[in-house]
mmCIF file of C-alpha atoms and ligand atoms in Angstrom:
data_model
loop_
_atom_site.group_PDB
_atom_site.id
_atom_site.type_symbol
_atom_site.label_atom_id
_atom_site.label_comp_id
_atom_site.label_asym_id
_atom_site.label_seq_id
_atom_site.Cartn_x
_atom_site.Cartn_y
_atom_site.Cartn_z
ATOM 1 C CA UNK A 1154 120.359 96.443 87.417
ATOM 2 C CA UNK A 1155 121.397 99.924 88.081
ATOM 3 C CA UNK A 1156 121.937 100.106 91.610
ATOM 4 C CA UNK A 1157 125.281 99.525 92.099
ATOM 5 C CA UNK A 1158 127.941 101.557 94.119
ATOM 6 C CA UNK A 1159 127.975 104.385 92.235
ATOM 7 C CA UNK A 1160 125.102 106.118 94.168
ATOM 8 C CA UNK A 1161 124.266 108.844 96.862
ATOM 9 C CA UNK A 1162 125.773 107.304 99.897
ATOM 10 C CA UNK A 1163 122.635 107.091 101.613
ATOM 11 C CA UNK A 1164 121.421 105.128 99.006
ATOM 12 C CA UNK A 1165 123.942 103.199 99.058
ATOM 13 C CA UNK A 1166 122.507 102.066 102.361
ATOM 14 C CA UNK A 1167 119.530 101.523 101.495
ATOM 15 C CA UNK A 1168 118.585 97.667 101.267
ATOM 16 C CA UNK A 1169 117.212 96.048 98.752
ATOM 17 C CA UNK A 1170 114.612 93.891 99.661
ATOM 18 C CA UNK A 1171 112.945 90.818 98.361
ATOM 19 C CA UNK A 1172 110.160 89.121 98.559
ATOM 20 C CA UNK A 1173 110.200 85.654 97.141
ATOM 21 C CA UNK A 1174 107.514 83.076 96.289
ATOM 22 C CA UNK A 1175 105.854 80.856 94.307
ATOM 23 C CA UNK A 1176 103.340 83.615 93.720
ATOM 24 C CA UNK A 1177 101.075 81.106 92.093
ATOM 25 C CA UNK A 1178 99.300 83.045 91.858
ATOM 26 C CA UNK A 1179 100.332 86.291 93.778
ATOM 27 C CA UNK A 1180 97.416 87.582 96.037
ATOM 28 C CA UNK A 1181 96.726 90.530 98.389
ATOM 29 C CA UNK A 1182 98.402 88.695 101.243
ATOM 30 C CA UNK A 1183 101.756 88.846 99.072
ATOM 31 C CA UNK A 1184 101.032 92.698 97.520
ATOM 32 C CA UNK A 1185 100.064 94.168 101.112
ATOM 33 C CA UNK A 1186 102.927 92.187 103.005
ATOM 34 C CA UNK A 1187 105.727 94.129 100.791
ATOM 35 C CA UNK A 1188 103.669 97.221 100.639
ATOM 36 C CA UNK A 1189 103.460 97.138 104.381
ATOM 37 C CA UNK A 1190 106.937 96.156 104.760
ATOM 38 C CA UNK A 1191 108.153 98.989 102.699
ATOM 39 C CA UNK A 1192 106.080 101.853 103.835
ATOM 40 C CA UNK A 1193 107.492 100.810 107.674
ATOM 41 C CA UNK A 1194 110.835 100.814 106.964
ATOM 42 C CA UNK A 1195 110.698 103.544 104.509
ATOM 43 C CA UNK A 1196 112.010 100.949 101.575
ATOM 44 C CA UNK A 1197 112.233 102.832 98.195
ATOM 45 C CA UNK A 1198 111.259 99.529 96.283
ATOM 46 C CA UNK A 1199 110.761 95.439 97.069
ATOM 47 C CA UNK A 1200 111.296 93.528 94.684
ATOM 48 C CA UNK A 1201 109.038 90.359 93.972
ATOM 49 C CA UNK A 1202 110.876 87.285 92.841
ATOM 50 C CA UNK A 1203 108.645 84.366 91.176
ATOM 51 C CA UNK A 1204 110.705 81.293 91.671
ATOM 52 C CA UNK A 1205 111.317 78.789 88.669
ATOM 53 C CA UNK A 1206 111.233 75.404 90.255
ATOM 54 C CA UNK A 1207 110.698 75.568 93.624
ATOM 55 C CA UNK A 1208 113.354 72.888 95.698
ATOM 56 C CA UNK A 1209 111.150 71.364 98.384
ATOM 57 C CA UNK A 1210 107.636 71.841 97.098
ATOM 58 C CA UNK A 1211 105.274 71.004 94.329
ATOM 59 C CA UNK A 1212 106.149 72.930 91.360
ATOM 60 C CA UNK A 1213 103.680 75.928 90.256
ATOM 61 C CA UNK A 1214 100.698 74.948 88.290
ATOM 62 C CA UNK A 1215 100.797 77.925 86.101
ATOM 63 C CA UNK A 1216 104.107 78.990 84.111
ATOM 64 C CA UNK A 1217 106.771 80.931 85.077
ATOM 65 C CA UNK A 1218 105.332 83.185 82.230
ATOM 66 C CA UNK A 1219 101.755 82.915 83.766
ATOM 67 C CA UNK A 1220 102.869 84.509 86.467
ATOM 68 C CA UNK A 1221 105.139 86.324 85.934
ATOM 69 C CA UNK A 1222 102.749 88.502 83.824
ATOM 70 C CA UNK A 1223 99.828 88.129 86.910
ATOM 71 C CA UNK A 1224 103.160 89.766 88.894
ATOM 72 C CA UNK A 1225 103.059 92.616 86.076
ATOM 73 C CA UNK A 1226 99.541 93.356 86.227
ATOM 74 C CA UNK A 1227 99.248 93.237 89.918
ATOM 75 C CA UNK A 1228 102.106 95.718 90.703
ATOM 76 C CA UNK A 1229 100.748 98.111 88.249
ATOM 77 C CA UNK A 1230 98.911 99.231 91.724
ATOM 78 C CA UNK A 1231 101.635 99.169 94.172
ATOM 79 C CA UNK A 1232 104.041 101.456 93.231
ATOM 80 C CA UNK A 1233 107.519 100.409 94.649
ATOM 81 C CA UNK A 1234 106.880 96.590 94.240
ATOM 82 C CA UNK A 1235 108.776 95.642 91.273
ATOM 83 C CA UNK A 1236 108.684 91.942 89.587
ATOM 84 C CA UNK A 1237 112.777 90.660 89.287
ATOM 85 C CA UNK A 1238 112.437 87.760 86.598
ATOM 86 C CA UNK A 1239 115.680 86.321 87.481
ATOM 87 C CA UNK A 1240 114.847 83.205 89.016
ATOM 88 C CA UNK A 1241 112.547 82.416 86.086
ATOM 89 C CA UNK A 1242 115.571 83.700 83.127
ATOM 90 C CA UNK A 1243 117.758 81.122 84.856
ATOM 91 C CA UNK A 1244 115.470 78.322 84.946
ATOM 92 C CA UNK A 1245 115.567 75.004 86.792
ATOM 93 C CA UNK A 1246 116.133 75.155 90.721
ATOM 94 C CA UNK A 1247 115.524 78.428 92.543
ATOM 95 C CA UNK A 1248 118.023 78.437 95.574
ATOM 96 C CA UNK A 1249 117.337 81.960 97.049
ATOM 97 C CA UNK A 1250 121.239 81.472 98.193
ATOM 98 C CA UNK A 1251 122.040 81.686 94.454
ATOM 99 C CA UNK A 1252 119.942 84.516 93.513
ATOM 100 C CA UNK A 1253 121.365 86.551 96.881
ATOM 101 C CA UNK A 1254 125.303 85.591 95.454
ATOM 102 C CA UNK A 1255 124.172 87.197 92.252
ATOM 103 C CA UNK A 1256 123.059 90.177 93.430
ATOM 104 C CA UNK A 1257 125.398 90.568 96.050
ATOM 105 C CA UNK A 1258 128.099 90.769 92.885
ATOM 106 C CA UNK A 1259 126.068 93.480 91.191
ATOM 107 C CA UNK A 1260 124.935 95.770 94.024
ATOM 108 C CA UNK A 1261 128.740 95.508 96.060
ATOM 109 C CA UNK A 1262 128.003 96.541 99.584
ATOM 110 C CA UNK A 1263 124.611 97.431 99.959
ATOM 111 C CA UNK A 1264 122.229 95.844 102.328
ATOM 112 C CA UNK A 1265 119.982 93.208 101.098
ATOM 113 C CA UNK A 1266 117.072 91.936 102.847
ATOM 114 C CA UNK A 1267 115.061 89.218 102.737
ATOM 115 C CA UNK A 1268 111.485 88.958 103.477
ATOM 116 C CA UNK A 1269 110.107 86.187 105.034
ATOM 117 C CA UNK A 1270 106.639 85.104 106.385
ATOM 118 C CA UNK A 1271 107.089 83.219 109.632
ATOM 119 C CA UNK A 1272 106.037 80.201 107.985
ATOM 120 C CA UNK A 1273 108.496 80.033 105.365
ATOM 121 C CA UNK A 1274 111.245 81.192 108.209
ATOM 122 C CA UNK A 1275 110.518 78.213 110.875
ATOM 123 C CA UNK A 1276 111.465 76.089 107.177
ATOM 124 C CA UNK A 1277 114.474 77.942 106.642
ATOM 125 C CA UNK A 1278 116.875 75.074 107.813
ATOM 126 C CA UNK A 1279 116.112 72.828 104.821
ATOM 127 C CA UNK A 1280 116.966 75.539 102.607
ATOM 128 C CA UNK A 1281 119.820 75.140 100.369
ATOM 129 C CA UNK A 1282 122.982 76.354 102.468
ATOM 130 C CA UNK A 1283 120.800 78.261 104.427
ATOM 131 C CA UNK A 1284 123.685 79.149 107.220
ATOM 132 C CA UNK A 1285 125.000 81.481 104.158
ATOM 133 C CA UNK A 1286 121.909 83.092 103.846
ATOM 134 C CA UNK A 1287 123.123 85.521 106.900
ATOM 135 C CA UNK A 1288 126.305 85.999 105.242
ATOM 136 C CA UNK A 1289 124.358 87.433 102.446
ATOM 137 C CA UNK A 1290 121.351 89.065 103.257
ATOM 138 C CA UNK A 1291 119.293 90.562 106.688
ATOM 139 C CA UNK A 1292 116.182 88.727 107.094
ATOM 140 C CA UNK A 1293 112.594 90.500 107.680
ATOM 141 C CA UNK A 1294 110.282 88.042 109.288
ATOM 142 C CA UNK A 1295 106.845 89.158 109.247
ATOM 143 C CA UNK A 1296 104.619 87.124 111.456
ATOM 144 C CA UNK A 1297 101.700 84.941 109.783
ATOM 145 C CA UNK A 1298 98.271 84.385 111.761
ATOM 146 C CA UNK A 1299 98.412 81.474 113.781
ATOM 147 C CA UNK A 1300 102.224 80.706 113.839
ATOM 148 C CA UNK A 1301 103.708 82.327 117.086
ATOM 149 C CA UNK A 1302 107.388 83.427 115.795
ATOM 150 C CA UNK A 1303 109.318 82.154 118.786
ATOM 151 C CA UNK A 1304 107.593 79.121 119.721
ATOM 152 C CA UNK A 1305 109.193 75.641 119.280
ATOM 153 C CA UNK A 1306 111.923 76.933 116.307
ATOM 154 C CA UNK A 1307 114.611 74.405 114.831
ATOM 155 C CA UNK A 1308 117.457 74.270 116.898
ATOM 156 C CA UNK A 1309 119.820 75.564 114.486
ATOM 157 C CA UNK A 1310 117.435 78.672 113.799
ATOM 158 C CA UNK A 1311 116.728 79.125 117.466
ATOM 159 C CA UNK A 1312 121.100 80.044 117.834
ATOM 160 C CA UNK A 1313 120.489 82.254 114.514
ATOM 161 C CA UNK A 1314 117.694 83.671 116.423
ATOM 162 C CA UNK A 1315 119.824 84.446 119.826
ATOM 163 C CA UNK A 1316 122.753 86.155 117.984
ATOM 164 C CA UNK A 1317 120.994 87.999 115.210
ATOM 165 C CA UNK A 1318 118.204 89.126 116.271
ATOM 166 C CA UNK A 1319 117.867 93.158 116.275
ATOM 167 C CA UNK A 1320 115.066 95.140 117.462
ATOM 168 C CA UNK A 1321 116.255 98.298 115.755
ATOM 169 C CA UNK A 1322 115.596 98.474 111.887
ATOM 170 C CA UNK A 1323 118.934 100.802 111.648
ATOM 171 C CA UNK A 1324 120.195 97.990 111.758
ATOM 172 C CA UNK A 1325 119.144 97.304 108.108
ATOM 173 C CA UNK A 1326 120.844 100.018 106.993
ATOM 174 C CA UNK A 1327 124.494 99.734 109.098
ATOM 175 C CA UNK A 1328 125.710 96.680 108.053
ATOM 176 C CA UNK A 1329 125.002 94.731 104.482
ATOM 177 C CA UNK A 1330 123.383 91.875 106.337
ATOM 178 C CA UNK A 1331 123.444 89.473 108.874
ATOM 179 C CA UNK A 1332 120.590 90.777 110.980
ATOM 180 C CA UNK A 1333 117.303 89.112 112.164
ATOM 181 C CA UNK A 1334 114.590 91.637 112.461
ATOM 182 C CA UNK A 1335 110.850 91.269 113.178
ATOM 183 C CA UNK A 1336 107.629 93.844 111.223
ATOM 184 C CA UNK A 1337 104.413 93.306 112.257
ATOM 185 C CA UNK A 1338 102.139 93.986 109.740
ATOM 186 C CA UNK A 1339 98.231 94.098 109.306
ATOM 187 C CA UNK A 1340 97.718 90.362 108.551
ATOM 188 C CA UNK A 1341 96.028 88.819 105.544
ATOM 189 C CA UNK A 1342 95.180 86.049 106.215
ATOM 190 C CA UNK A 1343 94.676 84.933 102.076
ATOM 191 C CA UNK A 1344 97.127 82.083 100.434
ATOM 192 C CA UNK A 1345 97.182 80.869 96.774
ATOM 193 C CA UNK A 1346 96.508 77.361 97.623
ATOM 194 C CA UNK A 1347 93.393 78.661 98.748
ATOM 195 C CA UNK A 1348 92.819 80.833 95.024
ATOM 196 C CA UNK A 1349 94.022 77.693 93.147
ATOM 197 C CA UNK A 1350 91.430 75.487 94.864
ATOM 198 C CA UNK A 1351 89.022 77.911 94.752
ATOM 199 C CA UNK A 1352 89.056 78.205 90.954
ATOM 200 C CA UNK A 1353 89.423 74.675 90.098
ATOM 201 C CA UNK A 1354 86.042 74.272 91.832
ATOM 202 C CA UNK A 1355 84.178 77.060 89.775
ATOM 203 C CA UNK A 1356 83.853 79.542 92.790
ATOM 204 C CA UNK A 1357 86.303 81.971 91.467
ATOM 205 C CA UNK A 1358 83.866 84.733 92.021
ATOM 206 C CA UNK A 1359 84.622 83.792 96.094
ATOM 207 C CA UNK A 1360 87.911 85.331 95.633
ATOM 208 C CA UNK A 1361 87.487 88.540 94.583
ATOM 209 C CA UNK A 1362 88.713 90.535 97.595
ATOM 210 C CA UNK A 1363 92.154 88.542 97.510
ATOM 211 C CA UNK A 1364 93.499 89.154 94.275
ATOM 212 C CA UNK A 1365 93.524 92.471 92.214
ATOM 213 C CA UNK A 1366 90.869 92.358 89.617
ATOM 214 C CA UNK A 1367 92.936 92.593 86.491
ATOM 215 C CA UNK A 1368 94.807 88.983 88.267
ATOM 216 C CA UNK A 1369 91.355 87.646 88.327
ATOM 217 C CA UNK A 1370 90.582 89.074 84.748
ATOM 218 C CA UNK A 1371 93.963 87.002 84.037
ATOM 219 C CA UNK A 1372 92.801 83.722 85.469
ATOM 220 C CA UNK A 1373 90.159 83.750 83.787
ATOM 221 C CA UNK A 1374 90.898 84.313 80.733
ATOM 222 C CA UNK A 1375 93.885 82.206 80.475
ATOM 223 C CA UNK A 1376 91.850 79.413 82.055
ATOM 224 C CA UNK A 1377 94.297 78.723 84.942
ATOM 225 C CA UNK A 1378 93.596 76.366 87.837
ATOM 226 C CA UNK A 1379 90.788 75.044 86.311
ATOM 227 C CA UNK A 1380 91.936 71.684 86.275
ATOM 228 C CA UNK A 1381 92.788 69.807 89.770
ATOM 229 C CA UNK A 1382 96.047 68.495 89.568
ATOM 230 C CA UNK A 1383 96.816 66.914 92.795
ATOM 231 C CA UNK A 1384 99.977 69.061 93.670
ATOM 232 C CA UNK A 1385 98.131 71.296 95.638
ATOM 233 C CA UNK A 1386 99.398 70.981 99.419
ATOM 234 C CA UNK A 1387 100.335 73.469 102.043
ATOM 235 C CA UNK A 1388 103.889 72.699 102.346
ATOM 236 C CA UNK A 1389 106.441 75.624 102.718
ATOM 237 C CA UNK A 1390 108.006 77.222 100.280
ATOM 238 C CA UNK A 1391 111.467 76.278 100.667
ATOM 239 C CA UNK A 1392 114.491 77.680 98.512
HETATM 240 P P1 ATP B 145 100.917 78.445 98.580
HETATM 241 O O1 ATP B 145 99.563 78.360 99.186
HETATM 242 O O2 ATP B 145 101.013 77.941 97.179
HETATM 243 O O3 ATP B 145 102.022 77.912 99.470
HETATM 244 P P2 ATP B 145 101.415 81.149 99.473
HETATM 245 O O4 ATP B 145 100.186 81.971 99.514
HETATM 246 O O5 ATP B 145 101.923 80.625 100.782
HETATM 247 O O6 ATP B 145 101.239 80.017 98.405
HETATM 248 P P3 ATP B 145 104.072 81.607 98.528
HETATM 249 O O7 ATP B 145 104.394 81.981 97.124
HETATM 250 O O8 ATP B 145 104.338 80.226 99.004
HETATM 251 O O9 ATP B 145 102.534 82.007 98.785
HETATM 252 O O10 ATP B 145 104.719 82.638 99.565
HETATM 253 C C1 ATP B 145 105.819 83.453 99.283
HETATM 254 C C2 ATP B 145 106.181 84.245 100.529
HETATM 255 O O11 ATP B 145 105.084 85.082 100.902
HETATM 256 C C3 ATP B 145 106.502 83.393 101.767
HETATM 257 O O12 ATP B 145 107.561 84.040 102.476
HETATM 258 C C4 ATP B 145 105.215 83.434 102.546
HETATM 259 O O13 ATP B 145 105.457 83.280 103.925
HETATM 260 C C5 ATP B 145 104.712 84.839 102.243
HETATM 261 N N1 ATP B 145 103.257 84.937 102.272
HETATM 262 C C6 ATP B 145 102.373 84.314 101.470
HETATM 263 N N2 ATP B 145 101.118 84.642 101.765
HETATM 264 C C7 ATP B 145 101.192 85.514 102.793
HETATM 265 C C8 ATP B 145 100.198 86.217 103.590
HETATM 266 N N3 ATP B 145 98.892 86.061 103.367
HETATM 267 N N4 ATP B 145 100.642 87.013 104.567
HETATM 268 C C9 ATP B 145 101.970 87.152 104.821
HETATM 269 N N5 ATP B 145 102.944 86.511 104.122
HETATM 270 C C10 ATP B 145 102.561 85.709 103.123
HETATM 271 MG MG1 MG B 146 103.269 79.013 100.877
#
């Protein structure tokens, strides 16, 4: 990595955010979501971090190589996303609280921020240290259809929620993290349990419009999810 303290200042405040996932495979909903995320807040990049083995969910169907090259092609249109293999190099559990201690080391004080899909937020409290998560990293929680952000959270996340929560993206930028703050974005309502069952019952063609083509081409080709396996489920991805 080559952001480290030795830049401009204002990069130096400008955070580095992630979007992490499964991304088995990654779809539009994923793509637009950081694209959307990053043209609001003026990001320079997001970075997209494929998980190895996820802690609290069924593990990915395809390989961490599988998609980590559907990342690849699929960013190829996005300029600014960029694909961070690290979870994937270090194998076995992906605790997002490891990966943020990591980078934290190389990038010094920096802001880091973490996007999250309300979904995957309300599950936040089963993560793995999860109350260090703030310590490390702001959190951007982009609303998902059909999940109203404020209704019924955990406890725990509800007092998060109270203290952290800013309404001002500077924010972001004033403090390396620590800060709870909410971007709408144009939903897209697509998810890959969806593309994975779509495939495995020979309507691929059905999901055109919610992967890039060249994913699709990849699919395809490789012959992924074309074999039900039982582990698809809709649980959260929790690391
Ligand atoms: P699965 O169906 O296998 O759970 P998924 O589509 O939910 O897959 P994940 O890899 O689990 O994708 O999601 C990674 C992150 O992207 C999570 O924070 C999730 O909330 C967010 N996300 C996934 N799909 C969308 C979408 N369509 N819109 C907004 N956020 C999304
Ligand atoms: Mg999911």
């Amino acid at each position: 990595m080559t952001d480290a303290g030795q830049d401009s200042p204002r990069r130096a405040r400008e955070p580095i955010a992630l979007l992490g996932g499964t991304f088995d495979p990654v779809h539009y909903g994923h793509l637009r979501l950081a694209d959307d995320v990053r043209n609001a807040l003026g990001f320079r990049e997001v970075r997209l971090v494929p998980s190895a083995t996820p802690p609290h969910r069924a593990p990915a169907q395809a390989s961490g190589d599988d998609r980590v090259a559907m990342l690849d092609l699929a960013v190829r249109d996005f300029p600014g996303l960029v694909v961070d293999t690290r979870e994937i190099a270090r194998g076995g559990r992906s605790y997002t609280v490891d990966t943020l201690e990591r980078l934290r080391a190389e990038v010094g004080g920096r802001p880091l921020a973490l996007l999250l899909g309300a979904d995957a937020f309300r599950g936040l409290p089963s993560w793995h240290r999860f109350r260090e998560l703030f310590d490390l990293a702001h959190l951007i929680v982009v609303p998902r259809p059909g999940l109203v952000l404020e209704d019924a959270l955990p406890p725990e996340l509800a007092a998060q929620w109270r203290a952290r929560r800013v309404t001002s993206p500077e924010a972001l930028r004033a403090a390396p993290a620590g800060s709870i703050y909410v971007q709408p974005v144009t939903p897209n309502p697509i998810s890959s349990t969806q593309i994975r069952n779509a495939v495995t019952s020979g309507e691929a063609k059905s999901i055109a419009a919610l992967v890039p083509p060249q994913v699709l081409a990849y699919i395809e080709s490789h012959r992924l999810y074309s074999q039900p396996t039982g582990t698809d489920t809709h649980r959260t991805h929790a690391s």
